[in-house]
XYZ file of C-alpha atoms in Angstrom:
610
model
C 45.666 57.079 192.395
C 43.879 53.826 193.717
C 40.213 53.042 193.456
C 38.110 52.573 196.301
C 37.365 49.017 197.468
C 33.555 49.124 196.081
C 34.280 50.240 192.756
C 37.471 47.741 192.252
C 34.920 45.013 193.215
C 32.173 46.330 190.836
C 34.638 46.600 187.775
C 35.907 43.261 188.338
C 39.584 41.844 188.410
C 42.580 44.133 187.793
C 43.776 44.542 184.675
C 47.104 42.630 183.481
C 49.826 44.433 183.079
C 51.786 44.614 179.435
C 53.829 41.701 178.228
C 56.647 43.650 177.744
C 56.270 46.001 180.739
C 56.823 44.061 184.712
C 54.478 44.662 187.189
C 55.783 47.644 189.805
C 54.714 46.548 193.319
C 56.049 49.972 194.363
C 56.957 53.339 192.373
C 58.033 57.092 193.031
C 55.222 59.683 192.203
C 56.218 60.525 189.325
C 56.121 56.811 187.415
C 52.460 56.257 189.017
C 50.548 59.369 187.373
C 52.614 58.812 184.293
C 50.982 54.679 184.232
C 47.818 56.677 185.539
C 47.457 58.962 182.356
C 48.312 56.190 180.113
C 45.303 54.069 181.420
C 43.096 56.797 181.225
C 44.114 57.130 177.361
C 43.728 53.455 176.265
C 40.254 53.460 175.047
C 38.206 50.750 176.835
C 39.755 51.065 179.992
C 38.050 50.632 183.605
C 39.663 54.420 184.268
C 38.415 55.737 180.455
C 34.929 54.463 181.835
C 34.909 55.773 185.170
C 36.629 59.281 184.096
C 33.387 59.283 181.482
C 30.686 59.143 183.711
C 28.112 56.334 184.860
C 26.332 53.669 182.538
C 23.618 54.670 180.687
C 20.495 54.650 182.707
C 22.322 55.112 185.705
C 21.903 58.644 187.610
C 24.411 60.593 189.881
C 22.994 60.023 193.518
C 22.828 63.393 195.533
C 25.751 62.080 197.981
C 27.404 60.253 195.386
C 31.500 61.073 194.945
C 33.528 60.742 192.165
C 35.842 57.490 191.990
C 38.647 59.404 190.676
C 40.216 62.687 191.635
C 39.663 65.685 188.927
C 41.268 64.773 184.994
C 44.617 65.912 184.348
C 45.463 68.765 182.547
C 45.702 69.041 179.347
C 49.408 69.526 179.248
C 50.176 66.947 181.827
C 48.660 64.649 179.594
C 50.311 65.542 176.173
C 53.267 65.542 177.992
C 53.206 62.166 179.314
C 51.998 60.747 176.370
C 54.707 62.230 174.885
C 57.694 60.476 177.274
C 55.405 57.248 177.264
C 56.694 55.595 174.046
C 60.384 56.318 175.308
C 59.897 54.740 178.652
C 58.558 51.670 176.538
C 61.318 51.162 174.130
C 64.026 50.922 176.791
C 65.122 47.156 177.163
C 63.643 44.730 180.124
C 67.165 44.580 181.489
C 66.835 48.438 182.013
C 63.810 48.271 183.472
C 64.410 45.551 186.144
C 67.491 47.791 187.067
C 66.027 50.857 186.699
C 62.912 49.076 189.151
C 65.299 47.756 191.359
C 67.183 51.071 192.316
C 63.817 52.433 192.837
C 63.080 50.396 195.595
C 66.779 50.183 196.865
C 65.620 54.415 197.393
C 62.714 53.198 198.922
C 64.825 51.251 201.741
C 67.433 54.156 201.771
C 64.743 56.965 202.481
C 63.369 54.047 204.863
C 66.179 53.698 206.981
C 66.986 57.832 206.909
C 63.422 57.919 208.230
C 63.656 55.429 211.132
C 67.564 56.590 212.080
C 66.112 60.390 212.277
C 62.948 59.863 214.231
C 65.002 57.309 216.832
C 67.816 60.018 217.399
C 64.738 62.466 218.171
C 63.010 59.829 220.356
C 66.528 59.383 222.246
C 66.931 63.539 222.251
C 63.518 63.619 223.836
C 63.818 60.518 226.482
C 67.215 62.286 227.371
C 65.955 65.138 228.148
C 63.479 63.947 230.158
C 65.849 62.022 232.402
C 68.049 64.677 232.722
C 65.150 66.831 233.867
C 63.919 64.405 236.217
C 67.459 64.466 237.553
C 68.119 68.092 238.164
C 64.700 68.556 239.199
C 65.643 65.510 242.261
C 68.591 68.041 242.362
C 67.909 71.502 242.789
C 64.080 70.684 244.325
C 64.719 73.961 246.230
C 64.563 75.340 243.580
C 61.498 73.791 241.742
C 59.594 76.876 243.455
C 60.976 79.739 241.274
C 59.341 77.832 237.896
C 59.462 75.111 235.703
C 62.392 74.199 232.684
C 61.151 76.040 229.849
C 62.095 74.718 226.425
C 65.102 77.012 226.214
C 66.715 75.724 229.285
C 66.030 72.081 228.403
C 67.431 73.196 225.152
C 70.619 74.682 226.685
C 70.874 71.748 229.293
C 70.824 69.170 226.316
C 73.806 70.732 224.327
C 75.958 71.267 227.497
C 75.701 68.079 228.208
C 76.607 66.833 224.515
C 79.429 69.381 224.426
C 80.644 67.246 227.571
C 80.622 63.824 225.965
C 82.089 65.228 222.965
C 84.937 66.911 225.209
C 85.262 63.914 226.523
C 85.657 61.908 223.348
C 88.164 64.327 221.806
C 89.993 63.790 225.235
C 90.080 59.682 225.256
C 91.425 60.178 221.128
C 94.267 62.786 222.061
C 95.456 61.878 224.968
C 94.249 58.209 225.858
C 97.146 57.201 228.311
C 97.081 57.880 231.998
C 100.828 59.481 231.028
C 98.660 62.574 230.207
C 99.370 65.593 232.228
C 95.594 66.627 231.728
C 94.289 63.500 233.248
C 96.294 63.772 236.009
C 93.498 64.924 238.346
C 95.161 63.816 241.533
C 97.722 66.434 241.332
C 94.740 68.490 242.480
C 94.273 66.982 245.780
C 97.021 65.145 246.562
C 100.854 65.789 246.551
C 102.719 64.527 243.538
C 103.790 60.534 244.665
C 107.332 59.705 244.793
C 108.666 58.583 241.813
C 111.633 56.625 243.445
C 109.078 54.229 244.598
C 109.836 51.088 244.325
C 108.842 49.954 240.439
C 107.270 46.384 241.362
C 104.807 48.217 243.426
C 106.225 46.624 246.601
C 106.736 48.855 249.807
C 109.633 51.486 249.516
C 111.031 50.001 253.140
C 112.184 46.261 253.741
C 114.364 44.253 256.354
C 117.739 44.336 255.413
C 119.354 41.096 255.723
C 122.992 42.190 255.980
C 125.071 44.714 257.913
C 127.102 47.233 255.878
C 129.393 49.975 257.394
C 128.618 53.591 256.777
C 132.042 53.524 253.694
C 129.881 50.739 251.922
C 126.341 52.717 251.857
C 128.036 55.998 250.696
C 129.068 55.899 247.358
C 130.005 59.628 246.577
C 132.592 59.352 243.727
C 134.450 62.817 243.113
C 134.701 62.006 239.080
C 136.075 65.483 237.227
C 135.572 64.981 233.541
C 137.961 67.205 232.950
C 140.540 64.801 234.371
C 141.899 61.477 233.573
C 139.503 59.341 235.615
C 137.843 56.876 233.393
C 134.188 55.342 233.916
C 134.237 51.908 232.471
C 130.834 49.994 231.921
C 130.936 45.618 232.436
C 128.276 44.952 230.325
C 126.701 41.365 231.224
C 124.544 39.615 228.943
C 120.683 39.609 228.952
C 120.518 42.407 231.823
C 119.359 45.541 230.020
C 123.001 46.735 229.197
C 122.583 47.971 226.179
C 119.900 50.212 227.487
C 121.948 51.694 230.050
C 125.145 52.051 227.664
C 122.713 53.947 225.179
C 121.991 56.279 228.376
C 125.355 57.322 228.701
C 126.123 58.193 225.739
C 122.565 59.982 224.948
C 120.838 61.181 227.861
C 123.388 62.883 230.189
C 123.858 66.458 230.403
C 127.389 67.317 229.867
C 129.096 69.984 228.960
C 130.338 68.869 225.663
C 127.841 66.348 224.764
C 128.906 62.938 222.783
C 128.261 62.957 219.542
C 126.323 60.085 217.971
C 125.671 59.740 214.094
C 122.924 58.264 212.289
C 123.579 54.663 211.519
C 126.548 53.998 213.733
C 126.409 52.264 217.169
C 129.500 53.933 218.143
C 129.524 57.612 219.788
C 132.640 60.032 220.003
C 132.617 61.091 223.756
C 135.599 63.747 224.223
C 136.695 65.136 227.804
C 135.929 69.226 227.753
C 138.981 70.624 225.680
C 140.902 67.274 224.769
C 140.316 64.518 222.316
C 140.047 61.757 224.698
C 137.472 59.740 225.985
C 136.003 59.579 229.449
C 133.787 56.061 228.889
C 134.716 52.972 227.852
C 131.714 51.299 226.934
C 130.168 49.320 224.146
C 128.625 52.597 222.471
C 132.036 54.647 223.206
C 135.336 52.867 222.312
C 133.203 49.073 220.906
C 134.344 45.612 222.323
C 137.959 46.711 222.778
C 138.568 43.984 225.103
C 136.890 41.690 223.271
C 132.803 40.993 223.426
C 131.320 41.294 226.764
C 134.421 41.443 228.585
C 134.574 40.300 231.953
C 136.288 41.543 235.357
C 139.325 39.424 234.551
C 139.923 40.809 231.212
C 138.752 44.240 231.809
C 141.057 45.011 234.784
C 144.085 43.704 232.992
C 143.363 45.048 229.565
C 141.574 48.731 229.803
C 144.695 50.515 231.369
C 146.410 48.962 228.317
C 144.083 49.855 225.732
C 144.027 53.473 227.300
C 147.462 53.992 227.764
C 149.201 51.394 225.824
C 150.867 53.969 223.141
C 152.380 56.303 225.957
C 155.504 56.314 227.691
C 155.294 54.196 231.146
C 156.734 57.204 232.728
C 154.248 59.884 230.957
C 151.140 58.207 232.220
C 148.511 59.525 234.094
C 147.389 58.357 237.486
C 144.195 57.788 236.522
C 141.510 55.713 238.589
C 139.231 53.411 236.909
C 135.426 53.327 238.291
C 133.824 50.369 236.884
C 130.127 50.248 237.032
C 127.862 47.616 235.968
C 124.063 46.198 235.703
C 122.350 42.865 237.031
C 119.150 41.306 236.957
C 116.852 38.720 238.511
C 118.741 35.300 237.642
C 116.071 33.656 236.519
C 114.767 36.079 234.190
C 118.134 37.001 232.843
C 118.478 32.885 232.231
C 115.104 32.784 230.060
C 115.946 35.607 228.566
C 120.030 34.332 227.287
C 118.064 31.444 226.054
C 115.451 32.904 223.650
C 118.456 35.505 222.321
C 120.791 31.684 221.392
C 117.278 30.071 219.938
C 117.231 33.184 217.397
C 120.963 32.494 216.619
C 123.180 34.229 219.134
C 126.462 32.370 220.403
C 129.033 35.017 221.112
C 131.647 33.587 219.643
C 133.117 36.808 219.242
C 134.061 36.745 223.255
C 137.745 35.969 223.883
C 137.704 34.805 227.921
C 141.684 35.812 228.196
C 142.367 34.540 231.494
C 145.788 34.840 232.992
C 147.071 36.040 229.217
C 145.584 33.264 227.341
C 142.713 32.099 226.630
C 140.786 28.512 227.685
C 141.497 25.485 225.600
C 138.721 23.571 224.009
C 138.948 21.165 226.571
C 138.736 23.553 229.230
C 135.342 25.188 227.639
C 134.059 22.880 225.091
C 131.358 23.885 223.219
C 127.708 23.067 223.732
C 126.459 22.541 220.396
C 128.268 21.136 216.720
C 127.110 23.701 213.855
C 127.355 27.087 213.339
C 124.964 28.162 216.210
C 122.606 26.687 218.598
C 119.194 28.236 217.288
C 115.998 26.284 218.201
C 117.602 24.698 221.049
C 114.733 23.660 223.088
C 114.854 24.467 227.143
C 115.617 21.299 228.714
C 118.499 20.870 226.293
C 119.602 24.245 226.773
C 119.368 23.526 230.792
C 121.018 19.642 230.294
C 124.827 20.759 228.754
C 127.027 21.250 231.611
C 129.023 23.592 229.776
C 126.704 26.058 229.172
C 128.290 29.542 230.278
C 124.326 30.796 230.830
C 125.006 29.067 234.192
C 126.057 31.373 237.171
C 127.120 33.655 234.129
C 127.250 37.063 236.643
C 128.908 35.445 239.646
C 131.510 34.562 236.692
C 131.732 37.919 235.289
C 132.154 39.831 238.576
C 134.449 37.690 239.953
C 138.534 37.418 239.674
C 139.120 33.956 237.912
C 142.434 34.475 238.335
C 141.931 32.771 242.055
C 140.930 29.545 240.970
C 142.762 28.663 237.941
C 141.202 30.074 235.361
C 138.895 28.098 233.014
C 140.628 24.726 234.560
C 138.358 22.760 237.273
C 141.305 20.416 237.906
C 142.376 23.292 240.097
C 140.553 23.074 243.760
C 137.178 20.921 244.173
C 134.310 22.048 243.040
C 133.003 23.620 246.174
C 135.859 25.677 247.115
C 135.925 27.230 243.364
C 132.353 28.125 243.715
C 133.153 29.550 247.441
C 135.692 31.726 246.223
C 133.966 32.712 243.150
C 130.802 34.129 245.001
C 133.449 35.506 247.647
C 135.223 37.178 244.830
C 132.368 38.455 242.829
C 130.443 39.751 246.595
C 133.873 41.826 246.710
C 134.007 43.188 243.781
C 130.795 44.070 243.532
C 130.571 46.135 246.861
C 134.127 48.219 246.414
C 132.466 49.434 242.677
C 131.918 52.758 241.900
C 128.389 51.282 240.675
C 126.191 49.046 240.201
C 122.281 49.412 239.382
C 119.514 46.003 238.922
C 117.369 45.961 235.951
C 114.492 45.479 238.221
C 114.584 49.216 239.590
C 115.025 51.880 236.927
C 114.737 54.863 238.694
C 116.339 54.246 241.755
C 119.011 52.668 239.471
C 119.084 56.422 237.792
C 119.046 57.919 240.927
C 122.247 55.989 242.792
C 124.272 57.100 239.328
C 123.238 60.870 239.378
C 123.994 61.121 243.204
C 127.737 58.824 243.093
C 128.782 60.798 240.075
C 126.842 64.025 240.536
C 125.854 63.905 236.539
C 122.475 64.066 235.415
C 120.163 62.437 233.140
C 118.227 64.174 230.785
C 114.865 62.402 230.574
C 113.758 59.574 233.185
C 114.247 55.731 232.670
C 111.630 53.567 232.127
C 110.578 50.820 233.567
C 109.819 47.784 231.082
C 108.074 45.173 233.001
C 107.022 43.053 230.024
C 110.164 41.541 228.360
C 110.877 38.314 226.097
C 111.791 36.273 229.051
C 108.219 37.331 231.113
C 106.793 35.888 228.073
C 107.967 32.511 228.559
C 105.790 30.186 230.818
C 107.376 27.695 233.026
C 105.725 25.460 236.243
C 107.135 25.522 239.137
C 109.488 22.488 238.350
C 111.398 24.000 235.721
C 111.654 27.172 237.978
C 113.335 25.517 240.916
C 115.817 23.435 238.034
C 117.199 27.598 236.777
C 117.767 28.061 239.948
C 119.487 25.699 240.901
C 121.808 25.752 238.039
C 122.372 29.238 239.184
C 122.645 29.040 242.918
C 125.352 31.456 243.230
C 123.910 33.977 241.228
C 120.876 33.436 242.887
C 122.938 34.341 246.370
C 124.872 37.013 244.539
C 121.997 38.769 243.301
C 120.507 38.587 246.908
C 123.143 40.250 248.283
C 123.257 42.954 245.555
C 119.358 43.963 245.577
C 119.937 44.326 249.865
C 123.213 46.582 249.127
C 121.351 48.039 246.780
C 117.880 49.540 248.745
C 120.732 49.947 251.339
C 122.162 52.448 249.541
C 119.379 54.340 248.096
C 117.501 54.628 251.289
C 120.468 55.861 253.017
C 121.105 58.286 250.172
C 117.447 59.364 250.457
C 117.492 60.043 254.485
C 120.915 61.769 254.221
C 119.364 63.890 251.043
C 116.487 64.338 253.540
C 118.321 65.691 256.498
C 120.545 68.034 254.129
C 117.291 69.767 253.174
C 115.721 69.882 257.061
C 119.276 71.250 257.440
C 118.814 74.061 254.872
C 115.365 74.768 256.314
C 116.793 75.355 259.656
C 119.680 77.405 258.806
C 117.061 79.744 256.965
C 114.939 80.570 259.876
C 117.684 80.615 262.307
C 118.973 83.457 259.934
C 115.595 85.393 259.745
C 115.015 84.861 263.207
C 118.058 86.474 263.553
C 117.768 89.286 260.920
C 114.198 89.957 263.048
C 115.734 90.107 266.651
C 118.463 92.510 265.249
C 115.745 94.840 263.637
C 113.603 94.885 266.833
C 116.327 95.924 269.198
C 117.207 98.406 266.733
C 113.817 100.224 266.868
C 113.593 99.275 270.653
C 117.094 101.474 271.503
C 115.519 104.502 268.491
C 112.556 104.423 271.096
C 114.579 104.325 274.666
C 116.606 107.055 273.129
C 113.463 109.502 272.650
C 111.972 108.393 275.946
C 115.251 109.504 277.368
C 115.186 112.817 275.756
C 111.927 113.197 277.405
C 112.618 111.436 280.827
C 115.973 112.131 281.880
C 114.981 110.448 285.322
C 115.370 107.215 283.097
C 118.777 107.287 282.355
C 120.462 104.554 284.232
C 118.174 101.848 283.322
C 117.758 102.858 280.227
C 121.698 103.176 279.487
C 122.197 99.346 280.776
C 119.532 98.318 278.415
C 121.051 99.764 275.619
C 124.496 98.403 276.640
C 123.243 94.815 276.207
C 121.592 95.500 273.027
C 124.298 96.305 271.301
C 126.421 93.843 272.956
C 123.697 91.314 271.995
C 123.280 92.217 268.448
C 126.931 91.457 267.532
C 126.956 88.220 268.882
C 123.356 87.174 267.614
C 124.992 87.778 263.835
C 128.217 86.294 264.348
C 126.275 82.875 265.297
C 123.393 83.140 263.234
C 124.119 85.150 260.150
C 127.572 83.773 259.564
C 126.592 79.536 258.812
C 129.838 77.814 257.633
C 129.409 74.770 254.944
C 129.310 71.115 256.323
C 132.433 71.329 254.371
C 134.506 73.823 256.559
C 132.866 72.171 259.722
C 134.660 69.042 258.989
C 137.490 70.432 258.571
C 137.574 72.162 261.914
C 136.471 69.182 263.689
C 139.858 67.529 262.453
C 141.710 70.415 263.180
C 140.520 71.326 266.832
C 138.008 68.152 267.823
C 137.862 69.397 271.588
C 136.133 72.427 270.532
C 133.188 70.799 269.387
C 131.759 70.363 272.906
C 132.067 73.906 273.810
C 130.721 75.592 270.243
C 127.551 72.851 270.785
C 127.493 74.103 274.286
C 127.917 77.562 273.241
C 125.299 77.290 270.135
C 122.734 75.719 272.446
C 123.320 78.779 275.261
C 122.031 81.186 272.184
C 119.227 79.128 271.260
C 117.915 79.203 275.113
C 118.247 82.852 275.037
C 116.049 83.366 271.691
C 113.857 81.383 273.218
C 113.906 83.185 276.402
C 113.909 86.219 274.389
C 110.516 84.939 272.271
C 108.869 83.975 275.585
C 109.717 87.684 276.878
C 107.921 89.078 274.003
C-alpha cells in the first residue's frame, strides 16, 4: 500500500531499493504485499515506525487516521517471510525476465480492457442509430410505447445475424455465377443467353445478301451411318477447345471414351467399331499437323477407306466444319505460341501430291526454332505462313499452283484465294468464330441436331489480349492480313445471318405450336357445347312438341358442324406431310387456305354469337 503525500514528506526520501534486487515501477498484487511485509519486518524501517505508533511525546489527535491499513496476519506474514529468501536467491537475469513478462501482462490485460469496452461503446452507439432509424421509420407507431431493452436487444442480434449471413454468403459463393445471388430472376425474365458475348446489340446491318439455301444449314447427319464429320483445325483460333467438345461434352448414345493421360479418344458409331469424327482428339494428325482444305479433301476419304475394296465402299458424305477468329488477335496470338518455341514443323503442306520445295517455302528462321523472335521481326519475313494463314487454309491451292508464285501475279492469286476460301467456307456443313461461344454452340446443335452437355464459355482474356500494341503496329497486322481481314468479314455477317434466321424460324415454329394448341381446344370446346346444347333441345322438345321443326334443323347443323370442326381442327398434319402435299397437288393450296380461313370466320362468328 502507498503512503499518503504528508507522511512520505515527513519521513523524508524513499528508501533505496536492494543492490541485488531492481526497482519494480509496476507489480501484480501479489509481489507488492509480499515487498510490503518484508519492509514492515526490517527493523528500522519508515513502515516498522509507522506500524509502531507515533514518537514519543507525540499524542493520537481525536481525528487523526492511521497511515497504514490494519497489520497483516500473523500467517500472512510467516508465510511471506517464508517465500522471501527464495524470491531473493533467484538470479538478476530471472528477475529482469520474470519483471518484464509482468508488465508485458500488464499491456495484454491493457489492450483486452480497451478492445472490450470499445466493442461495448460501438454495441451501444449502434444501437442507438438503429433506434433513431426505426423510430424515423415506424413514427406511427412511436404512440403504442417506447423500445424497451429487450427489443433493442432483439433488434441488435437480427441485425448481426444479417451481416454475418451476409459474410458466410460473400465466402461461399462470392461470384455473380451463384444461383442464390441471382436476385433478378425474381423480377425479371431470365436474359437470353444467345446474346451476343461482346455485349454488343443482338441485331446488326448485314452487309451481304445470302439466299434462303445459304442461311439454312440443317444437316440430316445419322450416326448410325457412314457420314463422317471432319474438323479443319486452324492455328491460334480456339480449336483445340472445340475438338475437346466433341469428343467430351456431347450427348450421344454411345459416348467416346477418353482415358486419363491420352489426348486421343475412341469415338465408335452405335454398334460398329468405326469412327464418326476425324479430328485431332479422335483419329490424331492423320493427314499430317493442322491439315488444310487441300490436303484434307484429297487425303480423309483415303485414310477412311483406303484398306477397302473401291467397289465395297460406302457413299459416304464428308461435312467439314471448322473455327475462325478475329485476324488480328489470332496473329498476336501465333506469335507468342513461336516465341515459346512452336514451329510446326510437323505440318506436311502436300499440295497437288507433293509437297513445296524449300525454295517455294523457305524458312523464316536458321536454328531449331524461332523462340524470342521479337514482333517486328516476326512481322518483317515475307515468308511467314502467320500471314493470311485462314484465307490459306480454307481455300483450294490447287487453283493457283500450289506453293509456286511464279504461277499468276500476285493479285490474281490472292483474288482467287479469297474467292476460293469465301466458297468453301459458305457450302460447309459448319463453321463457328471464336468470338461468339454460344451462338457458335447453338448453330452446331441446330445443323446437326446433337447436343452439348454443359454450355461454352466465353474467354475474353487470352495471351494475345495481353499484348499491347499502338495503333501503328495494328494497322501493319492488318495489312499483312488483308484477305483474312475480308474473309473473316464475310464469315462473322454469314454467321449472325444464320443464327438470327435460325432464331426467327425457331421462333415461328413455337408461335406455330401455340396456335395449333388453341385451335384444338377451341375446337374440343365448340364440340362439347353443341353437345350439351342438342341434350337440352332434345328435352325442350319432349316438353314442347310445337318446337319441332326448328328445333330438328338446329340439330341437323350441329351434327353436321361437329364433324367438320374435328376433321380441320383436331386432325393438324406435320409441316412435314404439308410439304409433301404441296409438291404433290400445289393447286390445292389456294382452296384448303380458302377453305381453312371460311372455318376460322365461322368460329369467330360462332364466338361473337355467344
Amino acid at each position: 500500500m502507498a503512503l499518503p503525500a504528508c507522511a512520505a514528506r515527513a519521513l523524508g526520501p524513499p528508501l533505496q531499493p536492494e543492490r541485488e534486487a531492481p526497482a519494480r515501477t509496476t507489480c501484480p498484487r501479489r509481489h507488492s504485499r509480499v515487498e510490503a511485509e518484508l519492509a514492515a519486518s526490517r527493523p528500522g524501517s519508515v513502515a516498522a515506525s509507522v506500524r509502531a505508533g507515533p514518537p514519543r511525546g507525540v499524542s493520537r489527535g481525536f481525528n487523526s487516521q492511521p497511515l497504514l491499513d490494519e497489520p497483516l496476519k500473523a500467517s500472512s506474514s510467516l508465510a511471506a517471510a517464508a517465500r522471501a529468501p527464495l524470491f531473493a536467491l533467484l538470479a538478476r537475469g530471472r528477475r529482469r525476465r520474470m519483471h518484464d513478462l509482468r508488465r508485458r501482462w500488464d499491456l495484454g490485460s491493457l489492450c483486452r480492457a480497451l478492445l472490450t469496452r470499445g466493442l461495448a461503446a460501438l454495441g451501444h452507439s449502434l444501437k442507438h442509430v438503429l433506434g433513431a432509424i426505426f423510430s424515423k421509420i415506424f413514427g406511427p407507431l412511436a404512440s403504442v410505447g417506447n423500445m424497451d431493452e429487450k427489443s433493442n436487444k432483439l433488434l441488435l442480434a437480427l441485425v448481426m445475424l444479417f451481416l454475418f449471413a451476409v459474410i458466410v454468403l460473400q465466402y461461399v459463393c462470392p461470384g455473380t455465377e451463384c444461383q442464390l445471388l441471382r436476385l433478378q430472376a425474381f423480377s425479371s425474365p431470365m436474359p437470353d443467353p444467345y446474346r451476343s458475348e461482346d455485349e454488343s446489340s443482338a441485331r446488326f446491318v448485314p452487309r451481304y445478301n445470302f439466299s434462303r439455301g445459304d442461311l439454312l444449314r440443317k444437316v440430316d447427319f445419322d450416326i448410325k451411318g457412314d457420314d463422317l464429320i471432319v474438323f479443319l483445325h486452324i492455328q491460334k483460333t480456339g480449336g483445340t477447345t472445340f475438338g475437346r467438345h466433341l469428343v467430351r461434352n456431347i450427348q450421344l448414345e454411345q459416348p467416346c471414351e477418353c482415358r486419363v493421360g491420352q489426348k486421343k479418344c475412341t469415338c465408335h458409331r452405335p454398334g460398329k467399331r468405326e469412327t464418326w469424327l476425324f479430328s485431332r482428339f479422335s483419329t490424331g494428325w492423320s493427314c499430317g499437323l493442322h491439315a488444310d482444305w487441300t490436303e484434307l479433301t484429297s487425303c480423309v476419304p483415303a485414310v477412311v477407306d483406303g484398306k477397302r475394296d473401291a467397289r465395297l465402299r460406302p457413299s459416304r458424305n464428308f461435312h467439314y466444319i471448322t473455327i475462325l477468329r478475329d485476324p488480328v488477335s489470332r496473329y498476336l496470338s501465333e506469335w507468342r505460341h513461336v516465341q515459346r518455341g512452336a514451329t510446326w514443323k510437323a505440318s506436311l503442306h502436300v499440295c497437288d501430291g507433293r509437297p513445296p520445295t524449300s525454295e517455294e517455302l523457305p524458312s523464316c528462321y536458321t536454328g531449331d526454332d524461332w523462340s524470342g523472335c521479337p514482333l517486328k521481326e516476326f512481322m518483317d519475313c515475307p515468308y511467314n505462313l502467320a500471314n493470311n494463314r485462314q484465307v490459306r487454309m480454307l481455300s483450294d491451292l490447287t487453283l493457283v499452283g500450289c506453293y509456286n508464285l511464279s504461277v499468276m501475279p500476285e493479285k490474281q492469286r490472292n483474288k482467287v484465294l479469297l474467292e476460293s476460301a469465301k466458297s468453301n467456307l459458305k457450302h460447309m456443313a459448319f463453321f463457328g468464330l471464336t468470338e461468339f461461344q454460344r451462338k457458335t454452340q447453338y448453330l452446331f446443335e441446330k445443323t446437326f441436331n446433337m447436343n452439348f452437355i454443359s454450355p461454352f464459355t466465353q474467354y475474353n482474356t487470352t495471351r494475345a489480349s495481353s499484348v499491347e500494341i499502338n495503333e501503328e503496329i495494328q494497322k501493319h497486322i492488318e495489312g499483312l492480313n488483308f484477305l483474312d481481314m475480308e474473309l473473316y468479314s464475310y464469315a462473322k455477317d454469314l454467321f449472325l445471318q444464320r443464327y438470327q434466321f435460325m432464331r426467327q424460324k425457331e421462333h415461328q415454329e413455337a408461335r406455330r405450336k401455340r396456335q395449333e394448341q388453341r385451335k384444338f381446344l377451341k375446337g374440343r370446346f365448340l364440340q362439347t357445347h353443341f353437345q350439351s346444347q342438342s341434350q337440352g333441345q332434345s328435352q325442350n322438345l319432349s316438353q314442347n312438341p310445337s318446337q319441332a321443326p326448328n328445333l330438328n334443323a338446329n340439330q341437323n347443323v350441329t351434327q353436321n358442324l361437329i364433324p367438320n370442326l374435328t376433321q380441320s381442327l383436331g386432325q393438324n398434319p406435320s409441316p412435314k406431310e404439308n410439304r409433301e402435299s404441296q409438291k404433290q397437288n400445289p393447286g390445292q393450296e389456294q382452296s384448303d387456305s380458302n377453305t381453312s380461313n371460311g372455318t376460322h370466320d365461322y368460329i369467330g362468328s360462332v364466338e361473337k354469337w355467344r
